[in-house]
Amino acid sequence: MNKAKILIIEDDAPIADLLSYGLSMEGFQTRTAASGAAGMHELQSFQPDLLLLDWMLPDQSGLDICKKVTMDYNIPICMITAKSDITDKILGLEFGADDYITKPFDLREVVARIRTILRRVEQASSPDREEAAKAVIRFENIEVIEEERLVQKEGRPVELTPKEFDLLMMLVKHPGRNFTRSELLDLVWGYHFAGDTRTVDTHIQRLRKKLDATGYITTVFGIGYKFKKMGG
């Protein structure tokens, strides 16, 4: 995806400059902000395709920014963090981040991760799959249009984060299948985090609350979750 726009919220000027320069050389449009407040302003004016977000900012936590962005925008977020503890990384994912990069990092890894995330978004919204674009999944008063990444409840849009939508699609496209939490973490997030499956529970809870779909997204005790078969 050439000329995709990347917003970098990073208060360490040398790191921000390195990321901006390196990504620009790879064909991306970039803009930087050194604080959370400045970053939120740039988010509105720049309208980026992806956000690179530092965990530690001078005016507020990157996690707080992550939470705000996932509530109001439908863009992927990649956290930049000096924290290496797995619990902290999982916390970032629970707040809506799609990926994370640990400092110090190799710029080539950053570029590769960004391209992977953007490729997933592009493939998910590709207009080439016309037949799939026409498909609408309905249950109760909910409509899900996969190719538009649109969920409507009683005709009104429901704001889901990218990962909430991906998790919903994984479930609704396999009605009746029992998924373990580890399977969902692997299939939706692409990570193998043995024992760290709280992020799946958190996202399930959010989906149930936003969609009022407790009766459809059910808990399989001792296993994980499943989506109830239509009419079942």
PDB file of C-alpha atoms in Angstrom:
ATOM      1  CA  MET A   1       0.000   0.000   0.000  1.00  0.00           C
ATOM      2  CA  ASN A   2       1.970   3.006  -1.300  1.00  0.00           C
ATOM      3  CA  LYS A   3       1.525   6.457   0.163  1.00  0.00           C
ATOM      4  CA  ALA A   4      -0.316   5.148   3.172  1.00  0.00           C
ATOM      5  CA  LYS A   5      -0.307   7.769   5.920  1.00  0.00           C
ATOM      6  CA  ILE A   6       1.450   6.964   9.195  1.00  0.00           C
ATOM      7  CA  LEU A   7       1.070   9.143  12.286  1.00  0.00           C
ATOM      8  CA  ILE A   8       3.942   8.772  14.771  1.00  0.00           C
ATOM      9  CA  ILE A   9       3.222   9.876  18.338  1.00  0.00           C
ATOM     10  CA  GLU A  10       6.636   9.709  20.003  1.00  0.00           C
ATOM     11  CA  ASP A  11       8.224  12.243  22.366  1.00  0.00           C
ATOM     12  CA  ASP A  12      11.807  11.052  21.787  1.00  0.00           C
ATOM     13  CA  ALA A  13      12.817  13.297  18.870  1.00  0.00           C
ATOM     14  CA  PRO A  14      15.651  11.100  17.502  1.00  0.00           C
ATOM     15  CA  ILE A  15      13.356   8.051  17.429  1.00  0.00           C
ATOM     16  CA  ALA A  16      10.504  10.009  15.877  1.00  0.00           C
ATOM     17  CA  ASP A  17      12.866  11.431  13.228  1.00  0.00           C
ATOM     18  CA  LEU A  18      14.309   7.996  12.487  1.00  0.00           C
ATOM     19  CA  LEU A  19      10.857   6.493  12.048  1.00  0.00           C
ATOM     20  CA  SER A  20       9.616   9.394   9.954  1.00  0.00           C
ATOM     21  CA  TYR A  21      12.648   9.380   7.669  1.00  0.00           C
ATOM     22  CA  GLY A  22      12.803   5.602   7.327  1.00  0.00           C
ATOM     23  CA  LEU A  23       9.090   5.236   6.584  1.00  0.00           C
ATOM     24  CA  SER A  24       9.198   8.126   4.127  1.00  0.00           C
ATOM     25  CA  MET A  25      11.989   6.384   2.251  1.00  0.00           C
ATOM     26  CA  GLU A  26       9.727   3.310   2.059  1.00  0.00           C
ATOM     27  CA  GLY A  27       6.992   5.317   0.351  1.00  0.00           C
ATOM     28  CA  PHE A  28       4.797   6.236   3.297  1.00  0.00           C
ATOM     29  CA  GLN A  29       3.503   9.679   4.171  1.00  0.00           C
ATOM     30  CA  THR A  30       4.391  10.505   7.750  1.00  0.00           C
ATOM     31  CA  ARG A  31       3.636  13.082  10.375  1.00  0.00           C
ATOM     32  CA  THR A  32       4.949  13.239  13.935  1.00  0.00           C
ATOM     33  CA  ALA A  33       3.642  14.491  17.272  1.00  0.00           C
ATOM     34  CA  ALA A  34       5.566  14.719  20.535  1.00  0.00           C
ATOM     35  CA  SER A  35       2.653  14.511  22.968  1.00  0.00           C
ATOM     36  CA  GLY A  36      -0.715  12.896  23.328  1.00  0.00           C
ATOM     37  CA  ALA A  37      -2.593  16.172  22.909  1.00  0.00           C
ATOM     38  CA  ALA A  38      -0.677  17.062  19.746  1.00  0.00           C
ATOM     39  CA  GLY A  39      -1.165  13.536  18.479  1.00  0.00           C
ATOM     40  CA  MET A  40      -4.944  13.675  18.880  1.00  0.00           C
ATOM     41  CA  HIS A  41      -4.983  16.960  16.978  1.00  0.00           C
ATOM     42  CA  GLU A  42      -2.913  15.466  14.158  1.00  0.00           C
ATOM     43  CA  LEU A  43      -5.159  12.417  14.124  1.00  0.00           C
ATOM     44  CA  GLN A  44      -8.105  14.580  13.133  1.00  0.00           C
ATOM     45  CA  SER A  45      -6.302  16.705  10.559  1.00  0.00           C
ATOM     46  CA  PHE A  46      -3.968  14.072   9.035  1.00  0.00           C
ATOM     47  CA  GLN A  47      -6.426  11.148   9.089  1.00  0.00           C
ATOM     48  CA  PRO A  48      -3.714   8.456   9.059  1.00  0.00           C
ATOM     49  CA  ASP A  49      -4.067   4.877   7.859  1.00  0.00           C
ATOM     50  CA  LEU A  50      -2.041   3.609  10.830  1.00  0.00           C
ATOM     51  CA  LEU A  51      -0.878   4.974  14.167  1.00  0.00           C
ATOM     52  CA  LEU A  52       2.567   4.317  15.659  1.00  0.00           C
ATOM     53  CA  LEU A  53       2.069   5.128  19.325  1.00  0.00           C
ATOM     54  CA  ASP A  54       4.668   5.379  22.077  1.00  0.00           C
ATOM     55  CA  TRP A  55       3.654   3.838  25.397  1.00  0.00           C
ATOM     56  CA  MET A  56       5.220   6.606  27.521  1.00  0.00           C
ATOM     57  CA  LEU A  57       4.269  10.190  26.627  1.00  0.00           C
ATOM     58  CA  PRO A  58       4.952  13.397  28.591  1.00  0.00           C
ATOM     59  CA  ASP A  59       1.322  14.425  29.082  1.00  0.00           C
ATOM     60  CA  GLN A  60      -0.552  11.109  29.204  1.00  0.00           C
ATOM     61  CA  SER A  61      -0.180   7.386  28.813  1.00  0.00           C
ATOM     62  CA  GLY A  62      -0.079   5.876  25.367  1.00  0.00           C
ATOM     63  CA  LEU A  63      -2.611   3.365  26.674  1.00  0.00           C
ATOM     64  CA  ASP A  64      -5.071   6.193  27.306  1.00  0.00           C
ATOM     65  CA  ILE A  65      -4.524   7.450  23.758  1.00  0.00           C
ATOM     66  CA  CYS A  66      -4.985   3.901  22.459  1.00  0.00           C
ATOM     67  CA  LYS A  67      -8.301   3.583  24.290  1.00  0.00           C
ATOM     68  CA  LYS A  68      -9.562   6.925  22.951  1.00  0.00           C
ATOM     69  CA  VAL A  69      -8.555   6.135  19.377  1.00  0.00           C
ATOM     70  CA  THR A  70     -10.166   2.690  19.338  1.00  0.00           C
ATOM     71  CA  MET A  71     -13.395   4.214  20.642  1.00  0.00           C
ATOM     72  CA  ASP A  72     -13.589   6.999  18.055  1.00  0.00           C
ATOM     73  CA  TYR A  73     -11.631   5.797  15.013  1.00  0.00           C
ATOM     74  CA  ASN A  74     -11.328   2.636  12.946  1.00  0.00           C
ATOM     75  CA  ILE A  75      -7.579   2.644  12.331  1.00  0.00           C
ATOM     76  CA  PRO A  76      -4.931   0.086  13.341  1.00  0.00           C
ATOM     77  CA  ILE A  77      -2.524   0.946  16.148  1.00  0.00           C
ATOM     78  CA  CYS A  78       1.011  -0.311  16.662  1.00  0.00           C
ATOM     79  CA  MET A  79       2.402   0.422  20.122  1.00  0.00           C
ATOM     80  CA  ILE A  80       6.070   1.331  20.571  1.00  0.00           C
ATOM     81  CA  THR A  81       7.242   0.332  24.025  1.00  0.00           C
ATOM     82  CA  ALA A  82      10.383  -0.088  26.092  1.00  0.00           C
ATOM     83  CA  LYS A  83       8.440  -2.489  28.320  1.00  0.00           C
ATOM     84  CA  SER A  84       9.411  -6.096  27.734  1.00  0.00           C
ATOM     85  CA  ASP A  85       7.112  -7.715  30.295  1.00  0.00           C
ATOM     86  CA  ILE A  86       4.533  -9.901  28.555  1.00  0.00           C
ATOM     87  CA  THR A  87       1.765  -8.639  30.862  1.00  0.00           C
ATOM     88  CA  ASP A  88       2.363  -5.065  29.698  1.00  0.00           C
ATOM     89  CA  LYS A  89       2.238  -6.147  26.079  1.00  0.00           C
ATOM     90  CA  ILE A  90      -1.014  -8.013  26.611  1.00  0.00           C
ATOM     91  CA  LEU A  91      -2.410  -4.916  28.319  1.00  0.00           C
ATOM     92  CA  GLY A  92      -1.690  -2.912  25.173  1.00  0.00           C
ATOM     93  CA  LEU A  93      -3.579  -5.448  23.069  1.00  0.00           C
ATOM     94  CA  GLU A  94      -6.492  -5.356  25.493  1.00  0.00           C
ATOM     95  CA  PHE A  95      -6.695  -1.583  25.074  1.00  0.00           C
ATOM     96  CA  GLY A  96      -7.112  -2.023  21.303  1.00  0.00           C
ATOM     97  CA  ALA A  97      -3.590  -2.126  19.867  1.00  0.00           C
ATOM     98  CA  ASP A  98      -3.100  -4.389  16.845  1.00  0.00           C
ATOM     99  CA  ASP A  99       0.616  -4.958  17.359  1.00  0.00           C
ATOM    100  CA  TYR A 100       3.576  -3.743  19.387  1.00  0.00           C
ATOM    101  CA  ILE A 101       7.258  -3.094  18.807  1.00  0.00           C
ATOM    102  CA  THR A 102       9.781  -3.225  21.626  1.00  0.00           C
ATOM    103  CA  LYS A 103      12.649  -0.721  21.873  1.00  0.00           C
ATOM    104  CA  PRO A 104      15.343  -0.933  20.681  1.00  0.00           C
ATOM    105  CA  PHE A 105      13.955  -1.970  17.313  1.00  0.00           C
ATOM    106  CA  ASP A 106      15.190  -2.606  13.809  1.00  0.00           C
ATOM    107  CA  LEU A 107      13.594  -0.225  11.319  1.00  0.00           C
ATOM    108  CA  ARG A 108      13.185  -3.086   8.860  1.00  0.00           C
ATOM    109  CA  GLU A 109      11.000  -4.896  11.403  1.00  0.00           C
ATOM    110  CA  VAL A 110       8.865  -1.784  11.870  1.00  0.00           C
ATOM    111  CA  VAL A 111       8.333  -1.497   8.118  1.00  0.00           C
ATOM    112  CA  ALA A 112       7.499  -5.190   7.819  1.00  0.00           C
ATOM    113  CA  ARG A 113       4.963  -5.063  10.646  1.00  0.00           C
ATOM    114  CA  ILE A 114       3.317  -1.938   9.238  1.00  0.00           C
ATOM    115  CA  ARG A 115       3.028  -3.487   5.782  1.00  0.00           C
ATOM    116  CA  THR A 116       1.534  -6.651   7.277  1.00  0.00           C
ATOM    117  CA  ILE A 117      -1.100  -4.721   9.219  1.00  0.00           C
ATOM    118  CA  LEU A 118      -2.016  -2.526   6.247  1.00  0.00           C
ATOM    119  CA  ARG A 119      -2.144  -5.528   3.946  1.00  0.00           C
ATOM    120  CA  ARG A 120      -4.684  -7.192   6.234  1.00  0.00           C
ATOM    121  CA  VAL A 121      -6.823  -4.057   6.262  1.00  0.00           C
ATOM    122  CA  GLU A 122      -6.565  -3.706   2.487  1.00  0.00           C
ATOM    123  CA  GLN A 123      -7.454  -7.335   1.856  1.00  0.00           C
ATOM    124  CA  ALA A 124     -10.384  -7.156   4.242  1.00  0.00           C
ATOM    125  CA  SER A 125     -11.854  -4.165   2.361  1.00  0.00           C
ATOM    126  CA  SER A 126     -10.843  -5.159  -1.183  1.00  0.00           C
ATOM    127  CA  PRO A 127     -13.530  -4.248  -3.779  1.00  0.00           C
ATOM    128  CA  ASP A 128     -12.409  -7.108  -6.020  1.00  0.00           C
ATOM    129  CA  ARG A 129     -14.415  -9.720  -4.148  1.00  0.00           C
ATOM    130  CA  GLU A 130     -17.796  -8.545  -5.449  1.00  0.00           C
ATOM    131  CA  GLU A 131     -19.788 -11.583  -4.416  1.00  0.00           C
ATOM    132  CA  ALA A 132     -18.459 -11.462  -0.880  1.00  0.00           C
ATOM    133  CA  ALA A 133     -19.178  -7.750  -0.787  1.00  0.00           C
ATOM    134  CA  LYS A 134     -22.867  -8.477  -1.334  1.00  0.00           C
ATOM    135  CA  ALA A 135     -23.048 -10.937   1.537  1.00  0.00           C
ATOM    136  CA  VAL A 136     -24.779  -9.775   4.689  1.00  0.00           C
ATOM    137  CA  ILE A 137     -24.776 -11.860   7.864  1.00  0.00           C
ATOM    138  CA  ARG A 138     -27.878 -11.301   9.968  1.00  0.00           C
ATOM    139  CA  PHE A 139     -28.832 -12.417  13.454  1.00  0.00           C
ATOM    140  CA  GLU A 140     -31.507 -10.909  15.647  1.00  0.00           C
ATOM    141  CA  ASN A 141     -31.401  -7.153  14.911  1.00  0.00           C
ATOM    142  CA  ILE A 142     -27.740  -7.217  13.809  1.00  0.00           C
ATOM    143  CA  GLU A 143     -26.374  -6.955  10.261  1.00  0.00           C
ATOM    144  CA  VAL A 144     -22.709  -7.618   9.472  1.00  0.00           C
ATOM    145  CA  ILE A 145     -21.273  -6.616   6.087  1.00  0.00           C
ATOM    146  CA  GLU A 146     -17.790  -8.110   6.022  1.00  0.00           C
ATOM    147  CA  GLU A 147     -16.301  -6.321   3.021  1.00  0.00           C
ATOM    148  CA  GLU A 148     -17.380  -2.938   4.328  1.00  0.00           C
ATOM    149  CA  ARG A 149     -16.312  -3.896   7.852  1.00  0.00           C
ATOM    150  CA  LEU A 150     -19.694  -2.567   8.891  1.00  0.00           C
ATOM    151  CA  VAL A 151     -21.885  -3.722  11.755  1.00  0.00           C
ATOM    152  CA  GLN A 152     -25.375  -2.318  12.204  1.00  0.00           C
ATOM    153  CA  LYS A 153     -27.835  -2.777  15.025  1.00  0.00           C
ATOM    154  CA  GLU A 154     -31.418  -1.881  14.178  1.00  0.00           C
ATOM    155  CA  GLY A 155     -30.063  -0.004  11.159  1.00  0.00           C
ATOM    156  CA  ARG A 156     -27.592   2.077  13.148  1.00  0.00           C
ATOM    157  CA  PRO A 157     -23.808   1.580  12.893  1.00  0.00           C
ATOM    158  CA  VAL A 158     -22.053  -0.076  15.832  1.00  0.00           C
ATOM    159  CA  GLU A 159     -18.510   1.174  16.372  1.00  0.00           C
ATOM    160  CA  LEU A 160     -16.151  -1.784  16.735  1.00  0.00           C
ATOM    161  CA  THR A 161     -12.379  -1.698  16.957  1.00  0.00           C
ATOM    162  CA  PRO A 162     -10.521  -3.558  14.174  1.00  0.00           C
ATOM    163  CA  LYS A 163      -9.817  -6.509  16.465  1.00  0.00           C
ATOM    164  CA  GLU A 164     -13.376  -6.600  17.786  1.00  0.00           C
ATOM    165  CA  PHE A 165     -14.625  -6.836  14.211  1.00  0.00           C
ATOM    166  CA  ASP A 166     -12.074  -9.519  13.286  1.00  0.00           C
ATOM    167  CA  LEU A 167     -13.032 -11.545  16.356  1.00  0.00           C
ATOM    168  CA  LEU A 168     -16.731 -11.223  15.534  1.00  0.00           C
ATOM    169  CA  MET A 169     -16.135 -12.401  11.959  1.00  0.00           C
ATOM    170  CA  MET A 170     -14.119 -15.388  13.135  1.00  0.00           C
ATOM    171  CA  LEU A 171     -17.033 -16.460  15.308  1.00  0.00           C
ATOM    172  CA  VAL A 172     -19.972 -15.746  12.996  1.00  0.00           C
ATOM    173  CA  LYS A 173     -18.330 -17.432  10.001  1.00  0.00           C
ATOM    174  CA  HIS A 174     -17.973 -20.655  11.993  1.00  0.00           C
ATOM    175  CA  PRO A 175     -21.295 -21.021  13.844  1.00  0.00           C
ATOM    176  CA  GLY A 176     -21.343 -23.894  16.284  1.00  0.00           C
ATOM    177  CA  ARG A 177     -17.585 -24.327  16.342  1.00  0.00           C
ATOM    178  CA  ASN A 178     -15.960 -24.362  19.764  1.00  0.00           C
ATOM    179  CA  PHE A 179     -12.915 -22.100  19.818  1.00  0.00           C
ATOM    180  CA  THR A 180     -10.401 -22.177  22.631  1.00  0.00           C
ATOM    181  CA  ARG A 181      -9.104 -18.834  23.809  1.00  0.00           C
ATOM    182  CA  SER A 182      -5.636 -19.735  22.544  1.00  0.00           C
ATOM    183  CA  GLU A 183      -7.044 -20.535  19.100  1.00  0.00           C
ATOM    184  CA  LEU A 184      -8.794 -17.177  18.912  1.00  0.00           C
ATOM    185  CA  LEU A 185      -5.670 -15.366  20.078  1.00  0.00           C
ATOM    186  CA  ASP A 186      -3.667 -17.118  17.372  1.00  0.00           C
ATOM    187  CA  LEU A 187      -6.231 -16.751  14.567  1.00  0.00           C
ATOM    188  CA  VAL A 188      -7.267 -13.152  15.254  1.00  0.00           C
ATOM    189  CA  TRP A 189      -4.141 -11.587  16.768  1.00  0.00           C
ATOM    190  CA  GLY A 190      -1.531 -13.853  15.224  1.00  0.00           C
ATOM    191  CA  TYR A 191       0.350 -14.422  18.469  1.00  0.00           C
ATOM    192  CA  HIS A 192       1.151 -17.506  20.526  1.00  0.00           C
ATOM    193  CA  PHE A 193       0.772 -16.310  24.107  1.00  0.00           C
ATOM    194  CA  ALA A 194       0.332 -19.446  26.196  1.00  0.00           C
ATOM    195  CA  GLY A 195      -1.654 -18.639  29.295  1.00  0.00           C
ATOM    196  CA  ASP A 196      -2.184 -14.978  28.394  1.00  0.00           C
ATOM    197  CA  THR A 197      -5.697 -15.126  26.992  1.00  0.00           C
ATOM    198  CA  ARG A 198      -7.316 -12.339  28.994  1.00  0.00           C
ATOM    199  CA  THR A 199      -7.397 -10.139  25.915  1.00  0.00           C
ATOM    200  CA  VAL A 200      -9.822 -12.585  24.256  1.00  0.00           C
ATOM    201  CA  ASP A 201     -12.147 -12.458  27.283  1.00  0.00           C
ATOM    202  CA  THR A 202     -12.008  -8.648  27.278  1.00  0.00           C
ATOM    203  CA  HIS A 203     -12.899  -8.396  23.607  1.00  0.00           C
ATOM    204  CA  ILE A 204     -15.709 -10.944  23.960  1.00  0.00           C
ATOM    205  CA  GLN A 205     -17.181  -8.911  26.818  1.00  0.00           C
ATOM    206  CA  ARG A 206     -17.027  -5.738  24.715  1.00  0.00           C
ATOM    207  CA  LEU A 207     -18.706  -7.441  21.757  1.00  0.00           C
ATOM    208  CA  ARG A 208     -21.485  -8.777  23.931  1.00  0.00           C
ATOM    209  CA  LYS A 209     -22.085  -5.364  25.447  1.00  0.00           C
ATOM    210  CA  LYS A 210     -21.998  -3.439  22.159  1.00  0.00           C
ATOM    211  CA  LEU A 211     -24.169  -5.924  20.272  1.00  0.00           C
ATOM    212  CA  ASP A 212     -26.299  -7.186  23.167  1.00  0.00           C
ATOM    213  CA  ALA A 213     -25.396 -10.622  21.800  1.00  0.00           C
ATOM    214  CA  THR A 214     -24.828 -12.692  24.920  1.00  0.00           C
ATOM    215  CA  GLY A 215     -27.274 -15.274  23.621  1.00  0.00           C
ATOM    216  CA  TYR A 216     -25.306 -15.733  20.415  1.00  0.00           C
ATOM    217  CA  ILE A 217     -21.693 -15.360  21.566  1.00  0.00           C
ATOM    218  CA  THR A 218     -21.728 -18.075  24.181  1.00  0.00           C
ATOM    219  CA  THR A 219     -19.182 -19.389  26.642  1.00  0.00           C
ATOM    220  CA  VAL A 220     -18.221 -23.036  26.307  1.00  0.00           C
ATOM    221  CA  PHE A 221     -17.173 -23.862  29.856  1.00  0.00           C
ATOM    222  CA  GLY A 222     -13.738 -25.394  30.101  1.00  0.00           C
ATOM    223  CA  ILE A 223     -13.017 -24.600  26.455  1.00  0.00           C
ATOM    224  CA  GLY A 224     -13.681 -21.057  25.248  1.00  0.00           C
ATOM    225  CA  TYR A 225     -16.362 -19.513  23.051  1.00  0.00           C
ATOM    226  CA  LYS A 226     -18.637 -20.206  20.113  1.00  0.00           C
ATOM    227  CA  PHE A 227     -21.249 -18.473  18.012  1.00  0.00           C
ATOM    228  CA  LYS A 228     -24.644 -20.142  18.203  1.00  0.00           C
ATOM    229  CA  LYS A 229     -25.949 -21.687  14.999  1.00  0.00           C
ATOM    230  CA  MET A 230     -28.802 -19.775  13.454  1.00  0.00           C
ATOM    231  CA  GLY A 231     -32.042 -21.286  14.639  1.00  0.00           C
ATOM    232  CA  GLY A 232     -30.090 -23.527  17.020  1.00  0.00           C
TER     233      GLY A 232
END
